Amino acid sequence: MSENKIPYKIYLEESEMPKQWYNMRADMKNKPAPLLNPATLKPLTAEELIPIFCEELVKQELDETTPFVDIPQEIQEYYKTYRPSPTMRAYHLEKALGTPAKIYYKFEGNNTSGSHKLNSALAQAYYAKKQGLKGVTTETGAGQWGTALSMACSYFDLDCKVFMVKVSYEQKPFRREVMRTYGANVTPSPSMTTEVGKKILAEHPGTTGSLGCAISEAVEVATKSEGYRYVLGSVLNQVLLHQSVIGLETKIALDKYNITPDIIIGCAGGGSNLGGLIAPFMGEKLRGEKDYRFIAVEPASCPSFTRGKFAYDFCDTGMICPLAKMYTLGSGFMPSPNHAGGLRFHGMSSTLSQLYHDGFMEAVAVEQTQVFEAAEQFARTEGILPAPESSHAIRAAIDEALKCKETGEEKTILFGLTGTGYFDMYAYEAFHDGTMTDYIPTEEDLAQGFAGIPKFPGNEI
Amino acid sequence: MSENKIPYKIYLEESEMPKQWYNMRADMKNKPAPLLNPATLKPLTAEELIPIFCEELVKQELDETTPFVDIPQEIQEYYKTYRPSPTMRAYHLEKALGTPAKIYYKFEGNNTSGSHKLNSALAQAYYAKKQGLKGVTTETGAGQWGTALSMACSYFDLDCKVFMVKVSYEQKPFRREVMRTYGANVTPSPSMTTEVGKKILAEHPGTTGSLGCAISEAVEVATKSEGYRYVLGSVLNQVLLHQSVIGLETKIALDKYNITPDIIIGCAGGGSNLGGLIAPFMGEKLRGEKDYRFIAVEPASCPSFTRGKFAYDFCDTGMICPLAKMYTLGSGFMPSPNHAGGLRFHGMSSTLSQLYHDGFMEAVAVEQTQVFEAAEQFARTEGILPAPESSHAIRAAIDEALKCKETGEEKTILFGLTGTGYFDMYAYEAFHDGTMTDYIPTEEDLAQGFAGIPKFPGNEI
């Protein structure tokens, strides 16, 4: 193997790192539909968003024409502490599969948040600090985003209030302690610290919480506290913009060795990783310069792309957030409790939804036991213990590589390895013990979710 | 900060990575004293060691004259999947401390074992496979070594039997599941699967186990099973040899930028990380080419260097292993249960003990609440959540940097950041909750431990 010219890990020098983010929307002919005010059904204005989000982030959210945005120097400095992330050649996995395909992966797990989430957390904390804010609020489920934001806030000396879904708070005490190490204030949600939390607890005394409820609490605290704003780790256009650093680095690394991927694969929950990884490649496709196959991989238990509707829907289960046009299962849809990984969001980034709708991207849904089989094979060959979310992409990459084995094609496959699974060992335990099951929503399950999609002229589904 | 010429992370190209390990003993005028057979009190021969250890490893253990040992090509290939590890400049920590000192650290935590242990695990598994063995046995406490060995065995298709101290097995289920993911067989120790385990359970039915007991079980299984050998993750000369890759890489990285450390700091339990980090620098000092200050940092609760005796002692609490001449607290010494981190071994590598005895190295002992204060300050500035063990080195590095702040000296400080603390969040929780306490053994505690050191002519203490 030593005669290979491509190293196991392609690194960039600091001087080679991206200095600008890339905004895919600038190259899209069909722009993603705007966010709507749920009361007026009119596009949300900057003025309406500024009480909730930081000003610069609102600007980024609404800007669909600027292709490149300078990465502020201070963010670049923090990126340098854990970036560039390596673009890896999966030699050992290829060998184990016996495939002629060449497999690459971009590994985003080598930072304490354990995932790519830090890329956007740093940007959002920076803009909050620049605006002179005291702090930010957010929600977290599994805890990756909360950890990333805690880190970013400790760097920029901002207060960080995290509402953590109660069941996760109790089942994942380690995640909570990591956030506390970075100085964050972590509250199990629903809590008695907000009006909405009190109301929910009064109505459902035994509830273990939900992401939708945690969002509502975080938004309430942000809007009612002087000097605070709310921040979000996925779905939004601003997040995809920041995450483009993943794809930009990957492209620079591959270009150094004249490698052109045939297939680019990413897992898809809200779309932050997928949108970031594919960004510069999709840009080439949108501009007609090059063609690539893009594959979004989602859990069969939460199949927004493959079985959802393309419609305006609420982003939260509490139905207080703006309406976004996206592939959605309905804001009331909940994946079965046996679903172990993340990727539980009922909708999908508007930008990615539009690209999928316009045929620029494919999507597949995979079942979780297959996902953990792929995760274990990957761990045993490549060494890295992948997050369940990331393992969806591994599953699809292995499947494509096995197709190449059948056909003899030497395709080049690139996938995003978004993070590590160190805090997901209960799920691995269930897999090892054979107690993990699969779940595919029935048509009835889906119909129930779809029933929650708001009905108004132009939003027929 | 962008005008600095030294990057945050100094990486090496694959072509720049070390091709040979370095054996410090070759340059030592006073060689470490040989292992003794406890029955005959004569130096152990290769023949006596071969039933327990792999042949090539026995050769490495006993070889005190060869300075450089080729790293086999297959080990180099696996090193390339997670090495070179970055040599980092702690710009943000320096700024937070307001010190004129320049602080560098070698970060060994970016692999799934979460520590430097994988460097030796790969070598030991490789030699076991080369010898045609079926598998290896070992013990693990906190689980870093067990994880590393599980990974290495999955790469080389070897069976891996890990005896995990029962209290850790129960309190650290995540570590256990990581090992299972790599296909290892993990047994809580003491167990009913060995004679020694049965005996201990009969005598102490409620025992939660100890490292000494787990060693005894692992050795029993290795010597009684066809095609198995026992492997160990620290203390031994072979381990220090393999771990020299840490220091060799660091030296190549620093030399690229003409950086010469004034002070080199490592945490010290059995000595595997410290011995590996300092190796090439100590070589220069031993050969009279350059001078460096070396500081070993140990827990005040288990102070083998700073308060131990330099004498022949057993390496295990069961007193079945060979006698090694080392700084020791007595094989029966147990750190107080409130001690959170690793570094609990009662003795110290013979090689490092000899170097310390001959004045080539200093040692300091630090208390654990101070260690966690340093860990938290490091996490909040540099982002990485350090292992408690590694944080001993951080504490000493910060203390040296603060001395520089007082004197105005621009010293260059290098320390080893051996790993991450993702599986140590209970200890962080205790620190956050203010329930963590310190413990310094009394003279009486020490006297009790010293009483267990074997008495024979020439071993007066």
Coordinates of N, CA and C in Angstrom, one line a residue, chain B residues 270-456:
Chain B
G270 N 2.7 4.8 34.6 CA 3.7 3.8 34.4 C 4.9 4.3 33.6
G271 N 4.7 5.4 32.9 CA 5.7 6.1 32.2 C 5.7 6.0 30.6
S272 N 4.6 5.4 30.1 CA 4.6 5.1 28.6 C 4.6 6.4 27.8
N273 N 3.8 7.4 28.3 CA 3.7 8.6 27.5 C 4.9 9.5 27.7
L274 N 5.3 9.6 29.0 CA 6.5 10.5 29.3 C 7.7 9.9 28.6
G275 N 7.9 8.6 28.7 CA 9.1 8.0 28.1 C 9.1 8.2 26.6
G276 N 7.9 8.2 26.0 CA 7.8 8.3 24.5 C 8.0 9.8 24.1
L277 N 7.5 10.7 24.9 CA 7.6 12.1 24.5 C 9.0 12.6 24.6
I278 N 9.7 12.2 25.7 CA 11.0 12.8 25.9 C 12.1 12.1 25.1
A279 N 11.8 10.9 24.6 CA 12.9 10.0 24.1 C 14.0 10.7 23.3
P280 N 13.7 11.3 22.1 CA 14.8 11.8 21.3 C 15.4 13.0 21.9
F281 N 14.7 13.8 22.8 CA 15.3 14.9 23.4 C 16.2 14.4 24.5
M282 N 15.8 13.4 25.3 CA 16.6 12.8 26.3 C 17.9 12.2 25.6
G283 N 17.7 11.7 24.5 CA 18.9 11.1 23.7 C 19.9 12.2 23.5
E284 N 19.5 13.4 23.1 CA 20.5 14.5 22.9 C 21.1 14.9 24.3
K285 N 20.4 14.8 25.3 CA 20.9 15.2 26.6 C 21.9 14.1 27.1
L286 N 21.5 12.9 26.9 CA 22.4 11.8 27.3 C 23.7 11.8 26.5
R287 N 23.6 12.2 25.3 CA 24.9 12.2 24.4 C 25.6 13.5 24.6
G288 N 25.1 14.4 25.5 CA 25.7 15.7 25.8 C 25.6 16.7 24.6
E289 N 24.7 16.5 23.7 CA 24.5 17.4 22.6 C 23.7 18.7 22.9
K290 N 22.7 18.5 23.8 CA 21.8 19.6 24.1 C 21.3 19.4 25.5
D291 N 20.9 20.5 26.2 CA 20.3 20.3 27.5 C 18.8 20.7 27.5
Y292 N 18.0 20.0 28.2 CA 16.6 20.3 28.4 C 16.2 20.1 29.8
R293 N 15.2 20.8 30.3 CA 14.6 20.4 31.6 C 13.5 19.5 31.3
F294 N 13.5 18.3 32.0 CA 12.4 17.4 31.8 C 11.6 17.3 33.2
I295 N 10.3 17.4 33.1 CA 9.5 17.4 34.3 C 8.4 16.3 34.2
A296 N 8.6 15.3 35.1 CA 7.5 14.3 35.2 C 6.5 14.8 36.2
V297 N 5.2 14.7 35.9 CA 4.1 15.2 36.8 C 3.3 14.0 37.2
E298 N 3.2 13.8 38.5 CA 2.4 12.7 39.0 C 1.4 13.2 40.0
P299 N 0.3 12.4 40.3 CA -0.7 12.8 41.3 C -0.1 12.8 42.7
A300 N -0.4 13.8 43.5 CA 0.0 13.8 44.9 C -0.5 12.6 45.6
S301 N -1.6 12.0 45.1 CA -2.1 10.8 45.8 C -1.4 9.5 45.4
C302 N -0.5 9.6 44.4 CA 0.2 8.3 44.0 C 1.6 8.8 43.6
P303 N 2.4 9.3 44.5 CA 3.6 10.0 44.2 C 4.9 9.1 44.1
S304 N 5.0 8.2 43.2 CA 6.1 7.2 43.1 C 7.4 7.9 43.0
F305 N 7.5 8.9 42.1 CA 8.8 9.5 41.9 C 9.2 10.4 43.1
T306 N 8.2 11.2 43.5 CA 8.6 12.2 44.5 C 8.6 11.7 46.0
R307 N 8.0 10.6 46.2 CA 8.0 10.1 47.6 C 8.3 8.6 47.7
G308 N 8.5 8.0 46.5 CA 8.7 6.5 46.5 C 10.2 6.1 46.8
K309 N 10.4 4.8 46.9 CA 11.8 4.3 47.1 C 12.3 3.8 45.8
F310 N 13.6 3.8 45.5 CA 14.2 3.3 44.3 C 14.7 1.9 44.7
A311 N 13.9 0.9 44.4 CA 14.2 -0.5 44.8 C 13.6 -1.5 43.9
Y312 N 14.0 -2.7 44.0 CA 13.3 -3.8 43.3 C 11.9 -4.1 43.9
D313 N 10.9 -4.2 43.1 CA 9.6 -4.4 43.6 C 8.8 -5.2 42.6
F314 N 7.7 -5.8 43.0 CA 6.8 -6.5 42.1 C 6.0 -5.4 41.3
C315 N 5.7 -5.8 40.1 CA 4.9 -4.9 39.2 C 3.4 -5.1 39.4
D316 N 3.0 -6.1 40.1 CA 1.6 -6.3 40.3 C 1.3 -6.5 41.8
T317 N 0.0 -6.3 42.2 CA -0.3 -6.5 43.6 C -0.4 -7.9 44.0
G318 N -0.6 -8.8 43.0 CA -0.6 -10.2 43.3 C 0.8 -10.9 43.5
M319 N 1.8 -10.1 43.2 CA 3.2 -10.5 43.4 C 3.6 -11.8 42.6
I320 N 3.0 -11.9 41.4 CA 3.4 -13.0 40.6 C 4.3 -12.6 39.4
C321 N 4.4 -11.3 39.2 CA 5.2 -10.8 38.1 C 6.6 -10.6 38.5
P322 N 7.5 -10.4 37.5 CA 8.9 -10.2 37.8 C 9.1 -9.0 38.7
L323 N 10.3 -9.0 39.2 CA 10.7 -7.8 40.0 C 11.4 -6.8 39.1
A324 N 11.0 -5.6 39.3 CA 11.7 -4.5 38.5 C 12.2 -3.5 39.4
K325 N 13.4 -2.9 39.1 CA 14.0 -1.9 39.9 C 13.4 -0.6 39.4
M326 N 12.8 0.1 40.4 CA 12.0 1.3 40.0 C 11.7 2.1 41.2
Y327 N 11.3 3.4 41.0 CA 10.7 4.1 42.1 C 9.3 3.5 42.4
T328 N 9.1 3.2 43.6 CA 7.9 2.4 43.9 C 7.3 2.8 45.3
L329 N 6.0 2.7 45.4 CA 5.4 3.0 46.7 C 5.0 1.6 47.3
G330 N 5.5 0.5 46.7 CA 5.1 -0.8 47.3 C 4.0 -1.3 46.5
S331 N 4.0 -2.6 46.1 CA 3.0 -3.1 45.2 C 1.6 -3.2 45.9
G332 N 1.6 -3.0 47.2 CA 0.3 -3.0 47.9 C -0.3 -1.7 48.1
F333 N 0.4 -0.6 47.6 CA -0.1 0.7 47.8 C -1.3 1.0 46.9
M334 N -2.3 1.6 47.4 CA -3.5 1.9 46.6 C -3.8 3.4 46.8
P335 N -3.9 4.2 45.8 CA -4.3 5.6 46.0 C -5.7 5.6 46.6
S336 N -5.9 6.7 47.3 CA -7.3 6.9 47.9 C -8.4 6.8 46.8
P337 N -9.5 6.2 47.2 CA -10.6 6.0 46.2 C -11.1 7.4 45.6
N338 N -10.8 8.5 46.3 CA -11.3 9.8 45.7 C -10.4 10.2 44.6
H339 N -9.4 9.4 44.3 CA -8.5 9.8 43.1 C -9.2 9.5 41.8
A340 N -9.4 10.5 41.0 CA -10.3 10.3 39.8 C -9.5 9.8 38.6
G341 N -8.4 10.4 38.3 CA -7.7 10.1 37.1 C -7.0 8.8 37.1
G342 N -6.3 8.4 36.1 CA -5.5 7.2 36.0 C -4.2 7.5 36.8
L343 N -3.1 7.1 36.3 CA -1.8 7.3 36.9 C -1.8 6.7 38.3
R344 N -2.4 5.5 38.5 CA -2.5 4.9 39.8 C -1.5 3.8 40.0
F345 N -0.6 3.6 39.1 CA 0.4 2.5 39.2 C 1.3 2.9 40.4
H346 N 1.6 1.8 41.2 CA 2.5 2.1 42.4 C 3.9 2.3 42.0
G347 N 4.3 1.8 40.8 CA 5.7 1.9 40.4 C 5.9 2.8 39.2
M348 N 7.0 2.6 38.5 CA 7.4 3.5 37.4 C 8.4 2.8 36.5
S349 N 8.3 3.0 35.2 CA 9.2 2.4 34.3 C 10.7 2.4 34.8
S350 N 11.3 1.3 34.7 CA 12.7 1.2 35.1 C 13.6 2.2 34.4
T351 N 13.4 2.4 33.2 CA 14.3 3.3 32.4 C 14.1 4.7 32.9
L352 N 12.9 5.1 33.1 CA 12.6 6.5 33.6 C 13.1 6.6 35.1
S353 N 13.0 5.5 35.8 CA 13.4 5.6 37.2 C 14.9 5.8 37.3
Q354 N 15.7 5.1 36.4 CA 17.1 5.2 36.4 C 17.5 6.7 36.0
L355 N 16.8 7.2 35.0 CA 17.1 8.6 34.5 C 16.8 9.6 35.6
Y356 N 15.8 9.4 36.3 CA 15.4 10.3 37.4 C 16.5 10.1 38.5
H357 N 16.8 8.9 38.8 CA 17.8 8.7 39.9 C 19.2 9.3 39.5
D358 N 19.5 9.3 38.2 CA 20.8 9.9 37.8 C 20.7 11.4 37.5
G359 N 19.6 12.0 37.8 CA 19.4 13.5 37.8 C 19.2 14.0 36.4
F360 N 18.7 13.2 35.5 CA 18.4 13.7 34.1 C 17.0 14.3 34.0
M361 N 16.2 14.2 35.1 CA 14.8 14.5 35.0 C 14.4 15.0 36.4
E362 N 13.4 15.9 36.4 CA 12.8 16.4 37.7 C 11.4 15.7 37.8
A363 N 10.8 15.8 38.9 CA 9.4 15.4 39.1 C 8.7 16.3 40.1
V364 N 7.4 16.5 39.8 CA 6.5 17.2 40.7 C 5.3 16.4 40.9
A365 N 4.6 16.6 42.1 CA 3.4 16.0 42.4 C 2.3 17.1 42.5
V366 N 1.1 16.9 41.9 CA 0.1 17.9 41.9 C -1.2 17.3 42.5
E367 N -2.0 18.2 43.1 CA -3.3 17.7 43.6 C -4.4 17.8 42.6
Q368 N -5.4 16.9 42.8 CA -6.4 16.7 41.7 C -7.3 17.9 41.4
T369 N -7.7 18.6 42.5 CA -8.5 19.8 42.2 C -7.8 20.8 41.4
Q370 N -6.5 21.0 41.6 CA -5.7 21.9 40.8 C -5.6 21.4 39.4
V371 N -5.5 20.1 39.3 CA -5.4 19.4 37.9 C -6.7 19.7 37.1
F372 N -7.9 19.6 37.8 CA -9.1 19.8 37.1 C -9.3 21.3 36.8
E373 N -8.8 22.2 37.7 CA -8.8 23.6 37.3 C -8.1 23.9 36.0
A374 N -6.9 23.3 35.9 CA -6.1 23.5 34.7 C -6.8 22.9 33.5
A375 N -7.4 21.7 33.7 CA -8.1 21.0 32.6 C -9.2 21.9 32.1
E376 N -10.0 22.6 33.0 CA -11.1 23.4 32.6 C -10.6 24.7 31.9
Q377 N -9.5 25.3 32.4 CA -9.0 26.4 31.8 C -8.5 26.1 30.4
F378 N -7.9 24.9 30.2 CA -7.4 24.5 28.9 C -8.5 24.2 28.0
A379 N -9.6 23.6 28.4 CA -10.7 23.3 27.6 C -11.3 24.6 27.1
R380 N -11.5 25.5 28.0 CA -12.2 26.8 27.6 C -11.4 27.7 26.7
T381 N -10.1 27.5 26.6 CA -9.3 28.3 25.7 C -8.8 27.5 24.5
E382 N -8.4 26.3 24.7 CA -7.8 25.5 23.5 C -8.9 24.6 22.9
G383 N -10.0 24.4 23.6 CA -11.1 23.7 23.0 C -11.1 22.2 23.3
I384 N -9.9 21.6 23.5 CA -9.9 20.2 23.7 C -10.2 19.8 25.1
L385 N -11.1 18.9 25.3 CA -11.4 18.4 26.7 C -10.4 17.3 27.1
P386 N -9.5 17.7 28.0 CA -8.4 16.7 28.2 C -8.7 15.6 29.2
A387 N -8.0 14.5 29.1 CA -8.2 13.4 30.0 C -7.6 13.9 31.4
P388 N -8.1 13.4 32.5 CA -7.5 13.8 33.8 C -6.0 13.5 33.8
E389 N -5.6 12.4 33.3 CA -4.2 12.0 33.3 C -3.4 13.2 32.6
S390 N -3.8 13.5 31.4 CA -3.1 14.5 30.6 C -3.1 15.9 31.3
S391 N -4.1 16.1 32.1 CA -4.3 17.4 32.7 C -3.2 17.6 33.8
H392 N -2.6 16.6 34.3 CA -1.5 16.7 35.2 C -0.4 17.5 34.5
A393 N -0.1 17.2 33.3 CA 0.9 17.9 32.5 C 0.5 19.3 32.2
I394 N -0.8 19.5 31.9 CA -1.3 20.9 31.7 C -1.1 21.7 32.9
R395 N -1.4 21.2 34.1 CA -1.2 21.9 35.4 C 0.3 22.4 35.5
A396 N 1.2 21.5 35.3 CA 2.6 21.9 35.4 C 3.0 22.9 34.3
A397 N 2.5 22.7 33.1 CA 2.8 23.6 32.0 C 2.3 25.0 32.3
I398 N 1.1 25.1 32.9 CA 0.5 26.4 33.2 C 1.4 27.0 34.3
D399 N 1.7 26.2 35.3 CA 2.5 26.8 36.4 C 3.9 27.3 35.9
E400 N 4.5 26.6 35.0 CA 5.8 27.1 34.5 C 5.6 28.4 33.7
A401 N 4.5 28.4 32.9 CA 4.2 29.6 32.1 C 3.9 30.8 33.0
L402 N 3.2 30.6 34.2 CA 3.0 31.7 35.1 C 4.2 32.2 35.8
K403 N 5.2 31.2 36.0 CA 6.5 31.7 36.5 C 7.2 32.6 35.5
C404 N 7.0 32.3 34.2 CA 7.6 33.1 33.1 C 6.9 34.5 33.1
K405 N 5.7 34.5 33.5 CA 4.9 35.8 33.5 C 5.6 36.7 34.6
E406 N 5.9 36.1 35.7 CA 6.5 36.8 36.8 C 7.9 37.3 36.5
T407 N 8.7 36.4 35.8 CA 10.1 36.8 35.6 C 10.3 37.5 34.2
G408 N 9.3 37.4 33.4 CA 9.4 38.0 32.0 C 10.1 37.1 31.0
E409 N 10.5 35.9 31.4 CA 11.2 35.0 30.5 C 10.4 34.5 29.4
E410 N 10.9 34.4 28.2 CA 10.1 33.9 27.1 C 10.5 32.4 26.8
K411 N 10.3 31.6 27.8 CA 10.7 30.2 27.7 C 9.7 29.5 26.7
T412 N 10.3 28.4 26.1 CA 9.5 27.6 25.3 C 9.2 26.3 26.0
I413 N 7.9 26.0 26.3 CA 7.4 24.9 27.1 C 6.7 23.9 26.1
L414 N 7.1 22.7 26.2 CA 6.4 21.6 25.5 C 5.8 20.6 26.5
F415 N 4.5 20.3 26.3 CA 4.0 19.2 27.1 C 3.2 18.2 26.3
G416 N 3.0 17.0 26.9 CA 2.3 15.9 26.2 C 0.9 15.9 26.6
L417 N 0.0 16.1 25.6 CA -1.5 16.0 25.9 C -1.9 14.6 25.4
T418 N -1.9 13.7 26.3 CA -1.9 12.3 26.0 C -3.3 11.8 25.5
G419 N -4.4 12.5 25.9 CA -5.7 12.0 25.5 C -6.8 12.9 25.9
T420 N -8.0 12.4 25.5 CA -9.2 13.2 25.7 C -10.0 12.6 26.9
G421 N -10.9 13.4 27.5 CA -11.6 13.0 28.7 C -13.0 12.6 28.5
Y422 N -13.4 12.2 27.3 CA -14.9 12.0 27.0 C -15.5 10.9 27.9
F423 N -14.6 10.0 28.4 CA -15.2 8.9 29.2 C -14.9 9.1 30.7
D424 N -14.5 10.4 31.0 CA -14.2 10.7 32.4 C -15.1 11.8 32.9
M425 N -16.3 11.8 32.4 CA -17.2 13.0 32.8 C -17.7 12.9 34.2
Y426 N -17.7 11.7 34.8 CA -18.1 11.6 36.2 C -17.1 12.4 37.1
A427 N -15.8 12.4 36.7 CA -14.8 13.1 37.5 C -15.0 14.6 37.2
Y428 N -15.3 15.0 36.0 CA -15.6 16.4 35.7 C -16.8 16.9 36.5
E429 N -17.8 16.0 36.6 CA -19.1 16.3 37.3 C -18.8 16.6 38.8
A430 N -17.9 15.7 39.3 CA -17.6 15.9 40.7 C -16.9 17.3 40.9
F431 N -16.0 17.6 40.0 CA -15.3 18.9 40.0 C -16.3 20.0 39.9
H432 N -17.2 20.0 39.0 CA -18.2 21.1 38.8 C -19.1 21.2 40.0
D433 N -19.4 20.0 40.6 CA -20.4 20.1 41.8 C -19.6 20.4 43.1
G434 N -18.3 20.5 43.0 CA -17.6 20.9 44.2 C -17.4 19.7 45.2
T435 N -17.7 18.5 44.7 CA -17.5 17.3 45.6 C -16.2 16.6 45.5
M436 N -15.4 17.1 44.6 CA -14.0 16.5 44.4 C -13.1 17.0 45.5
T437 N -12.4 16.0 46.1 CA -11.5 16.4 47.2 C -10.0 16.0 46.8
D438 N -9.1 16.4 47.6 CA -7.7 16.1 47.4 C -7.3 15.1 48.5
Y439 N -6.2 14.4 48.2 CA -5.7 13.5 49.2 C -4.2 13.4 49.0
I440 N -3.5 13.6 50.1 CA -2.0 13.4 50.1 C -1.8 12.3 51.1
P441 N -1.1 11.2 50.7 CA -0.9 10.1 51.6 C -0.1 10.5 52.8
T442 N -0.4 10.0 54.0 CA 0.4 10.4 55.2 C 1.7 9.5 55.2
E443 N 2.6 9.8 56.0 CA 3.8 9.1 56.1 C 3.5 7.6 56.5
E444 N 2.4 7.5 57.3 CA 2.0 6.1 57.7 C 1.5 5.3 56.5
D445 N 0.7 6.0 55.7 CA 0.2 5.3 54.5 C 1.4 4.8 53.6
L446 N 2.4 5.7 53.5 CA 3.5 5.3 52.7 C 4.3 4.2 53.3
A447 N 4.5 4.2 54.6 CA 5.2 3.2 55.4 C 4.5 1.8 55.1
Q448 N 3.2 1.8 55.2 CA 2.5 0.6 54.9 C 2.8 0.0 53.5
G449 N 2.8 0.9 52.5 CA 3.1 0.4 51.2 C 4.6 -0.1 51.1
F450 N 5.5 0.7 51.7 CA 6.9 0.3 51.6 C 7.2 -1.1 52.3
A451 N 6.3 -1.4 53.3 CA 6.5 -2.6 54.0 C 6.4 -3.8 53.0
G452 N 5.7 -3.6 51.9 CA 5.5 -4.7 51.0 C 6.6 -4.9 50.0
I453 N 7.6 -4.0 50.0 CA 8.7 -4.2 49.1 C 9.6 -5.3 49.5
P454 N 9.9 -6.3 48.7 CA 10.6 -7.5 49.1 C 12.0 -7.2 49.6
K455 N 12.4 -7.9 50.6 CA 13.7 -7.7 51.3 C 14.6 -8.8 50.9
F456 N 15.8 -8.4 50.3 CA 16.8 -9.4 50.0 C 18.1 -8.6 49.8

